[in-house]
Amino acid sequence: MISNSIKWIVIFSMFLTLSSNVIAQDLILSTPSRGIPGPTTEFTYLCQTATQNTNHFTTFTVISGTVQSAANFQLHLSKDNFSPFTIVANGATFANGRYTMNFTLPTDTYGTGYRLRVINTSQSTNEPKSLSFGAYYIIHNQQIPVTFSNCSGTSTTISIVNTGDNSSPLFYPYLKYRWTRRVGATDTILTGETTSSITVTTPGEYFVETEYGECTPSFLSRSVLVPIAGGGTNSLQITAENGTTEVCQNPGVVLTLNVAFNPQHIYTWFLNGTAITNAPNSNSYTATQGGNYTASYNNNTCTTNSNNTISLTETSFNASLNVASPYQLAVGSNFDAIVTTDANTPEFSWTLNGAPLSENSNTLNIDALGEYIVQIRQTVGCISTKELTLVVIGPDVSDIPNLISPNGDGINDLFKVPFQYISENNLNLEIYNSSGKQIFITDNYQNNWPQDTNLVFQSNAFFYFKMSKDNQTIKEGILTIIK
């Protein structure tokens, strides 16, 4: 037992189990006599959860005097000048000349201004108090549920949801909060905003944390990022990668909205006013062609349209064909379709009516009708492609008649076709009566049928004809005979 007349000094040390969240330093207690300086602390805050930092202990040494029983020591915690205080440890253990006291923070520990003191319960006097420090029991340590709306008016209110149980920090009415706005990689704490809701007008991403002082960044009591466009419907902005105004098909240009990605929200991208059907549901889109880009964003409450347009000019190359489309191919003839281009190291591929052709140069010999497409790919520099379409048609057959009147009046007496078909003396003509019997055939038609009008008028008034040249059908159909 220590006599009141004997002065003693206790050297007090505090150690904690999670050094990344707390600082553990020595606390020095001097004599209990009046006028003696109080204890000092070098640590500034303590943090504890239900599973982390649960075991703290102090060690101290009595420099002067003798203590007969370690059970006489008691450790007090208070932030109200020890009126009241909480007893956090009773008794000490003694080994190797030092006393040790283990303690844990009460679950309602929250705030700054806490102090510790060690007393000897066998004496009537209280010992000097330590310097003040912050101490927090992390009573809420999970994601904070929030709600918000973001379309109408000029401001948006974000609120912590009161779930009615401890999944929401509102279950603990003494807690305060820290609101932060994130723009890019910069976080700005909103000074003075400590309540459970906030009204904002500035675009950015917002989140709220339970205010645990120096312990705040290290624990889980935080909301998701809430993207706020702000300013009503005129705040959704698109930016182009590096501010570029030109686009190359490969690699393209990344366009980004000023709201964070949330897989529960809907992002729609438009090119020249039309929704891009294959665009991913994302707050960014890689543009690969020129045009005017806009976007909309739906946060499951309402839809916001971008108030700016990104106009991109396609960086490409020139390419053209030596013939215009449609090209009329004479019966039995052919021609070369030739691509002229300034593409860097180009590659060529051709198709006919969608089927690939074997030709891979800039020249294709064409002798058949159909739709030809040539794709030119620039393989060096800005990797890009361009397609040219050439439609090849046959001769105009509208001047080939489907009615004659061989009555000897000199008008429309013969089945006459345009000169271009008979000029090369290889026009094949077949004529059948209504019973399917062939009544005329030649491989060098010269506009001279019918030669026997009596035979024609003895038959039915309808005939079927087929006209071809070099095995290519020119026209076939019904030929009507009238007197």
XYZ file of C-alpha atoms in Angstrom:
483
model
C 0.000 0.000 0.000
C 1.324 3.464 -0.944
C 1.308 6.202 1.619
C -0.149 9.589 0.579
C 3.113 11.135 1.663
C 5.142 9.045 -0.789
C 5.450 10.537 -4.270
C 5.360 8.104 -7.200
C 5.617 8.268 -10.986
C 3.944 5.802 -13.334
C 5.202 5.403 -16.887
C 2.159 4.320 -18.926
C 2.382 2.726 -22.421
C -0.500 1.886 -24.795
C -0.305 -0.780 -27.507
C -3.012 -1.733 -30.020
C -3.391 -4.693 -32.319
C -4.071 -2.872 -35.644
C -1.170 -0.497 -36.102
C -2.399 0.664 -39.537
C -5.352 2.422 -37.920
C -3.956 3.670 -34.638
C -0.833 5.071 -33.065
C 0.557 3.477 -29.910
C 2.846 5.589 -27.766
C 3.804 6.146 -24.099
C 1.618 7.942 -21.539
C 3.446 9.395 -18.495
C 1.635 9.912 -15.174
C 3.310 12.096 -12.542
C 2.627 12.463 -8.809
C -0.918 12.823 -7.516
C 0.042 15.884 -5.500
C -1.477 19.206 -6.436
C 0.636 21.419 -8.661
C 2.333 18.456 -10.356
C 1.952 18.417 -14.221
C -0.603 16.016 -15.594
C 0.098 12.943 -17.777
C 1.017 13.347 -21.427
C 0.172 11.193 -24.476
C 1.898 10.900 -27.813
C -0.857 8.879 -29.570
C -3.703 10.924 -31.135
C -6.586 8.506 -31.771
C -7.905 4.989 -31.144
C -10.072 2.858 -33.472
C -11.944 -0.369 -32.749
C -14.602 -2.567 -34.374
C -16.349 -5.681 -33.153
C -13.568 -7.785 -34.700
C -10.619 -5.426 -35.159
C -8.459 -3.710 -32.551
C -10.416 -5.443 -29.817
C -7.523 -5.836 -27.379
C -5.618 -2.840 -26.022
C -3.290 -2.822 -23.063
C -1.255 -0.395 -21.026
C 1.969 -0.904 -19.166
C 3.396 1.327 -16.508
C 6.136 1.387 -13.896
C 6.048 2.903 -10.422
C 9.274 4.863 -10.183
C 9.002 5.810 -6.510
C 7.194 4.028 -3.759
C 5.927 0.499 -3.320
C 2.652 -1.017 -4.462
C 1.617 -4.048 -2.484
C -1.219 -5.251 -4.797
C -1.649 -4.840 -8.564
C -5.405 -5.290 -8.044
C -5.605 -1.768 -6.657
C -5.143 -0.145 -10.104
C -8.131 0.980 -12.162
C -8.214 2.514 -15.692
C -10.818 5.226 -16.462
C -11.970 6.617 -19.846
C -13.936 9.855 -20.184
C -14.449 12.870 -22.445
C -16.384 14.875 -19.830
C -13.584 15.629 -17.369
C -14.272 12.248 -15.745
C -17.718 13.272 -14.632
C -18.949 10.738 -15.548
C -16.316 8.235 -16.579
C -16.219 4.613 -17.677
C -14.087 2.013 -15.960
C -12.401 0.135 -18.802
C -10.028 -2.005 -16.734
C -9.735 -3.254 -13.151
C -6.542 -4.612 -11.787
C -3.166 -5.046 -13.366
C -0.610 -7.796 -13.763
C 2.973 -7.359 -12.711
C 5.969 -8.874 -14.501
C 9.563 -7.860 -15.064
C 9.128 -4.675 -13.075
C 6.128 -3.394 -15.095
C 2.359 -3.393 -14.596
C -0.006 -4.285 -17.463
C -3.731 -3.428 -17.806
C -5.852 -4.801 -20.690
C -8.940 -2.907 -21.888
C -11.398 -2.493 -24.749
C -13.394 0.530 -25.915
C -17.084 0.719 -24.952
C -19.412 0.364 -27.974
C -20.666 3.942 -27.595
C -17.162 5.442 -27.760
C -17.391 8.173 -30.390
C -15.658 11.480 -30.801
C -12.755 13.576 -29.652
C -11.711 14.903 -26.255
C -11.280 11.530 -24.566
C -8.791 11.184 -21.703
C -7.402 8.285 -19.682
C -6.288 8.078 -16.080
C -4.913 5.320 -13.847
C -5.885 5.438 -10.185
C -4.900 3.480 -7.176
C -8.182 2.505 -5.540
C -6.467 2.221 -2.182
C -5.930 5.997 -2.195
C -8.515 8.699 -2.008
C -6.957 10.985 -4.576
C -7.409 10.803 -8.357
C -4.372 10.827 -10.565
C -3.695 13.441 -13.256
C -5.429 12.966 -16.637
C -3.782 12.247 -19.960
C -3.851 14.660 -22.867
C -7.035 14.384 -24.964
C -7.332 12.107 -27.998
C -9.962 10.839 -30.419
C -11.536 7.429 -29.898
C -14.081 5.638 -32.088
C -15.859 2.343 -31.769
C -16.862 1.588 -35.388
C -20.447 0.675 -34.566
C -21.594 0.779 -38.230
C -19.106 -0.917 -40.533
C -20.915 -1.790 -43.781
C -22.097 -0.099 -46.962
C -24.387 2.872 -46.383
C -27.680 2.710 -48.348
C -28.539 5.972 -50.133
C -31.251 7.271 -52.438
C -31.404 10.216 -54.818
C -33.168 11.713 -57.850
C -31.440 13.627 -60.579
C -33.444 15.189 -63.408
C -35.849 17.932 -62.471
C -34.987 21.360 -61.135
C -31.525 22.738 -60.495
C -30.533 20.711 -57.417
C -30.404 17.115 -56.270
C -30.824 15.715 -52.773
C -28.927 12.591 -51.721
C -30.130 10.929 -48.518
C -29.095 8.025 -46.338
C -31.871 5.446 -46.275
C -33.381 4.669 -42.870
C -33.851 0.898 -43.030
C -35.094 0.688 -39.436
C -32.271 -1.647 -38.413
C -28.526 -1.542 -37.959
C -27.839 -1.951 -41.688
C -28.228 1.834 -41.807
C -26.065 4.125 -39.681
C -29.246 6.102 -38.864
C -29.940 3.310 -36.379
C -27.356 5.058 -34.189
C -28.604 8.642 -33.724
C -25.330 10.013 -32.338
C -23.370 9.332 -35.543
C -22.322 12.132 -37.868
C -21.311 11.957 -41.519
C -18.708 13.110 -44.014
C -19.809 13.969 -47.589
C -17.316 13.991 -50.459
C -17.489 15.048 -54.122
C -15.240 13.217 -56.581
C -14.301 14.720 -59.932
C -11.880 12.545 -61.874
C -9.214 11.479 -59.375
C -9.790 14.411 -57.005
C -11.880 14.061 -53.813
C -13.174 17.170 -52.081
C -14.644 16.885 -48.577
C -17.710 19.132 -48.300
C -16.979 21.127 -45.170
C -19.889 21.552 -42.787
C -21.993 18.770 -44.337
C -22.373 16.326 -41.428
C -26.065 15.348 -41.505
C -27.758 12.378 -43.184
C -28.666 14.221 -46.413
C -27.155 16.764 -48.764
C -28.463 18.957 -51.577
C -26.051 19.538 -54.457
C -25.992 21.542 -57.678
C -22.451 20.806 -58.880
C -21.838 17.842 -61.211
C -19.660 15.045 -59.905
C -19.716 11.737 -58.078
C -20.760 11.923 -54.437
C -20.401 9.517 -51.551
C -21.004 9.631 -47.823
C -19.016 8.056 -44.996
C -19.758 7.742 -41.318
C -17.584 10.290 -39.558
C -15.075 8.336 -37.503
C -12.438 11.034 -37.286
C -8.968 9.809 -38.160
C -10.385 6.285 -38.449
C -12.796 7.161 -41.280
C -10.800 6.157 -44.391
C -9.922 2.698 -43.079
C -13.376 1.189 -42.541
C -16.407 0.079 -44.595
C -19.139 2.492 -43.547
C -19.369 4.229 -46.932
C -21.971 4.557 -49.692
C -21.538 3.727 -53.356
C -20.583 6.540 -55.718
C -23.668 8.533 -56.686
C -23.316 10.172 -60.124
C -24.897 13.611 -60.165
C -25.184 15.550 -63.399
C -26.611 18.582 -61.586
C -28.346 21.569 -63.081
C -31.394 19.682 -64.350
C -31.465 18.389 -67.922
C -28.665 20.624 -69.210
C -25.783 19.070 -67.328
C -24.944 15.760 -69.021
C -21.704 16.327 -70.899
C -19.717 14.238 -73.379
C -15.972 14.627 -73.729
C -13.811 13.215 -76.510
C -10.528 11.494 -75.754
C -7.756 14.103 -75.757
C -10.262 16.624 -77.113
C -9.836 15.228 -80.619
C -12.177 16.125 -83.487
C -10.968 13.442 -85.906
C -11.657 9.730 -85.775
C -9.865 6.754 -87.251
C -11.712 3.442 -87.539
C -8.928 1.740 -85.627
C -8.432 2.452 -82.740
C -11.307 4.963 -82.754
C -12.001 7.747 -80.263
C -13.303 7.120 -76.725
C -16.279 9.327 -75.787
C -17.084 9.612 -72.069
C -20.046 10.955 -70.084
C -19.537 12.966 -66.893
C -21.426 10.395 -64.789
C -20.001 7.239 -63.257
C -20.848 3.818 -64.627
C -23.584 1.931 -62.792
C -24.709 -1.389 -64.341
C -28.249 -0.737 -63.046
C -28.535 2.459 -65.108
C -29.139 2.896 -68.845
C -26.731 4.690 -71.173
C -27.758 5.291 -74.810
C -25.448 6.615 -77.527
C -26.610 8.297 -80.728
C -24.924 8.939 -84.084
C -26.525 11.643 -86.192
C -29.657 11.407 -84.065
C -30.088 7.610 -84.397
C -29.461 5.240 -81.494
C -26.377 3.084 -82.025
C -27.829 -0.412 -81.706
C -24.564 -2.204 -80.950
C -23.284 0.352 -78.422
C -22.602 -1.201 -74.988
C -24.593 -0.038 -71.959
C -21.764 2.088 -70.643
C -20.834 5.653 -69.764
C -18.206 5.480 -72.524
C -18.318 4.581 -76.204
C -15.572 4.090 -78.780
C -16.514 5.981 -81.943
C -15.097 4.530 -85.157
C -16.743 6.715 -87.780
C -17.365 10.368 -88.405
C -20.593 12.152 -87.478
C -22.397 13.901 -84.632
C -22.521 11.999 -81.328
C -24.970 12.585 -78.458
C -26.073 10.465 -75.478
C -28.754 10.011 -72.841
C -28.596 8.667 -69.284
C -31.389 7.069 -67.261
C -30.801 6.509 -63.538
C -34.058 4.564 -63.077
C -35.759 7.780 -61.964
C -35.681 9.844 -65.131
C -33.713 10.424 -68.338
C -31.149 13.160 -68.944
C -29.976 14.087 -72.457
C -26.501 15.374 -73.159
C -26.469 19.103 -73.737
C -23.502 18.991 -76.100
C -22.644 17.216 -79.332
C -19.286 15.740 -80.233
C -18.661 16.140 -83.973
C -15.969 13.879 -85.398
C -14.477 14.004 -88.878
C -13.413 10.643 -90.214
C -9.733 10.363 -91.089
C -9.759 8.189 -94.167
C -8.444 7.936 -97.735
C -9.778 8.479 -101.236
C -10.942 5.689 -103.533
C -12.963 5.583 -106.755
C -13.900 3.299 -109.650
C -13.184 3.971 -113.300
C -16.850 3.439 -114.238
C -20.079 4.840 -112.829
C -22.818 2.785 -111.234
C -25.084 1.466 -112.654
C -23.021 0.277 -115.588
C -24.809 -1.173 -118.640
C -23.050 -4.249 -119.950
C -23.587 -5.048 -123.595
C -24.724 -8.569 -124.342
C -21.757 -10.906 -124.620
C -19.186 -8.276 -123.632
C -16.937 -7.672 -120.592
C -14.914 -4.858 -119.040
C -12.372 -4.115 -116.312
C -13.499 -2.373 -113.106
C -10.426 -0.571 -111.714
C -10.029 1.021 -108.255
C -7.892 4.136 -107.908
C -6.895 4.993 -104.296
C -4.361 6.894 -102.218
C -4.664 4.420 -99.324
C -1.393 3.463 -97.656
C -0.534 -0.165 -98.560
C -4.135 -1.077 -99.489
C -5.745 -4.512 -99.579
C -8.701 -5.333 -101.870
C -11.543 -7.824 -101.651
C -14.450 -8.214 -104.115
C -17.915 -9.730 -103.841
C -20.703 -10.409 -106.361
C -24.205 -10.372 -104.901
C -22.678 -10.981 -101.466
C -20.509 -13.948 -102.486
C -16.733 -13.457 -102.227
C -14.647 -13.518 -105.384
C -11.055 -14.708 -105.667
C -9.723 -11.441 -107.061
C -7.642 -9.454 -104.538
C -6.146 -6.730 -106.700
C -7.555 -3.327 -107.614
C -8.840 -4.656 -110.974
C -11.737 -7.037 -111.642
C -12.808 -8.247 -115.085
C -16.600 -8.284 -115.205
C -18.718 -10.222 -117.686
C -21.857 -10.927 -115.619
C -24.695 -8.806 -114.294
C -25.123 -8.163 -110.580
C -24.029 -6.046 -107.619
C -20.276 -5.854 -107.114
C -18.714 -4.498 -103.902
C -15.031 -3.855 -103.471
C -13.626 -3.254 -99.999
C -10.411 -1.255 -99.725
C -8.486 -1.539 -96.468
C -5.664 0.816 -95.540
C -3.187 -1.321 -93.598
C -0.611 1.270 -92.504
C -1.222 4.402 -90.418
C -4.887 4.972 -89.666
C -6.273 1.470 -90.136
C -9.571 1.989 -91.946
C -11.769 0.553 -94.675
C -13.967 1.898 -97.420
C -16.455 0.151 -99.717
C -17.400 0.989 -103.292
C -20.481 -0.473 -104.972
C -20.918 -1.091 -108.700
C -24.210 -2.358 -110.092
C -23.861 -3.954 -113.538
C -27.060 -4.152 -115.592
C -27.920 -5.543 -119.019
C -29.176 -3.596 -122.043
C -32.454 -1.732 -121.870
C -35.102 -4.138 -123.177
C -38.003 -1.750 -122.881
C -37.833 -1.067 -126.644
C -38.357 -4.743 -127.495
C -42.084 -4.959 -128.360
C -44.575 -7.438 -126.952
C -47.291 -6.726 -129.564
C -47.321 -6.603 -133.396
C -50.056 -6.239 -136.062
C -48.919 -7.917 -139.318
C -51.852 -6.646 -141.444
C -49.817 -5.201 -144.343
C -50.358 -1.551 -143.489
C -46.623 -1.003 -143.081
C -46.950 -0.160 -139.395
C -45.734 -2.632 -136.785
C -45.988 -5.505 -139.224
C -42.774 -7.233 -138.019
C -41.273 -8.157 -134.683
C -38.497 -5.536 -134.665
C -35.867 -5.180 -131.951
C -33.334 -2.339 -131.501
C -30.386 -2.317 -133.872
C -27.833 -2.917 -131.129
C -29.130 -6.486 -130.729
C -28.856 -7.457 -134.396
C -25.727 -5.532 -135.291
C -23.327 -8.424 -134.610
C -25.407 -11.076 -136.419
C -25.575 -13.446 -133.445
C -29.013 -12.769 -131.947
C -30.869 -15.960 -131.148
C -34.680 -15.912 -131.272
C -37.099 -18.729 -130.462
C -40.900 -18.442 -130.891
C -43.500 -20.933 -129.621
C -47.243 -21.055 -130.154
C -49.733 -21.276 -127.309
C -49.500 -25.057 -127.367
C -45.751 -24.944 -126.711
C -44.774 -25.904 -130.250
C -41.706 -24.187 -131.606
C -42.630 -22.420 -134.808
C -39.515 -20.303 -135.352
C -35.821 -20.416 -134.414
C -32.714 -18.593 -135.631
C -29.257 -17.661 -134.332
C -29.056 -14.586 -136.565
C -32.317 -12.758 -136.288
C -32.677 -9.751 -138.636
C -36.074 -8.266 -137.702
C -37.896 -10.357 -140.328
C -40.594 -12.330 -138.469
C -43.328 -13.217 -139.373
C -42.631 -13.956 -143.023
C -45.904 -15.894 -143.485
C -48.775 -13.863 -142.050
C -51.344 -16.512 -142.980
C -49.607 -19.005 -140.741
C -49.615 -16.499 -137.929
C -53.291 -15.702 -138.195
C -54.227 -19.357 -138.414
C -52.718 -19.847 -134.959
C -53.866 -18.390 -131.672
C -53.243 -14.699 -131.062
C -50.609 -15.340 -128.339
C -47.036 -16.536 -128.765
C -44.121 -17.028 -126.413
C -40.664 -15.746 -127.391
C -37.162 -16.075 -125.929
C -34.339 -13.820 -127.098
C -30.679 -14.482 -126.185
C -27.155 -13.695 -127.257
C -23.998 -15.626 -126.423
C -26.047 -17.823 -124.078
C -27.225 -14.770 -122.156
C -30.981 -14.259 -122.045
C -32.000 -10.777 -123.114
C -35.763 -11.000 -122.830
C -38.539 -13.571 -122.872
C -42.282 -13.302 -122.580
C -45.648 -13.129 -124.359
C -45.933 -11.724 -127.875
C -49.469 -10.716 -128.872
C -50.609 -10.736 -132.560
C -53.526 -8.564 -133.666
C -54.868 -7.736 -137.123
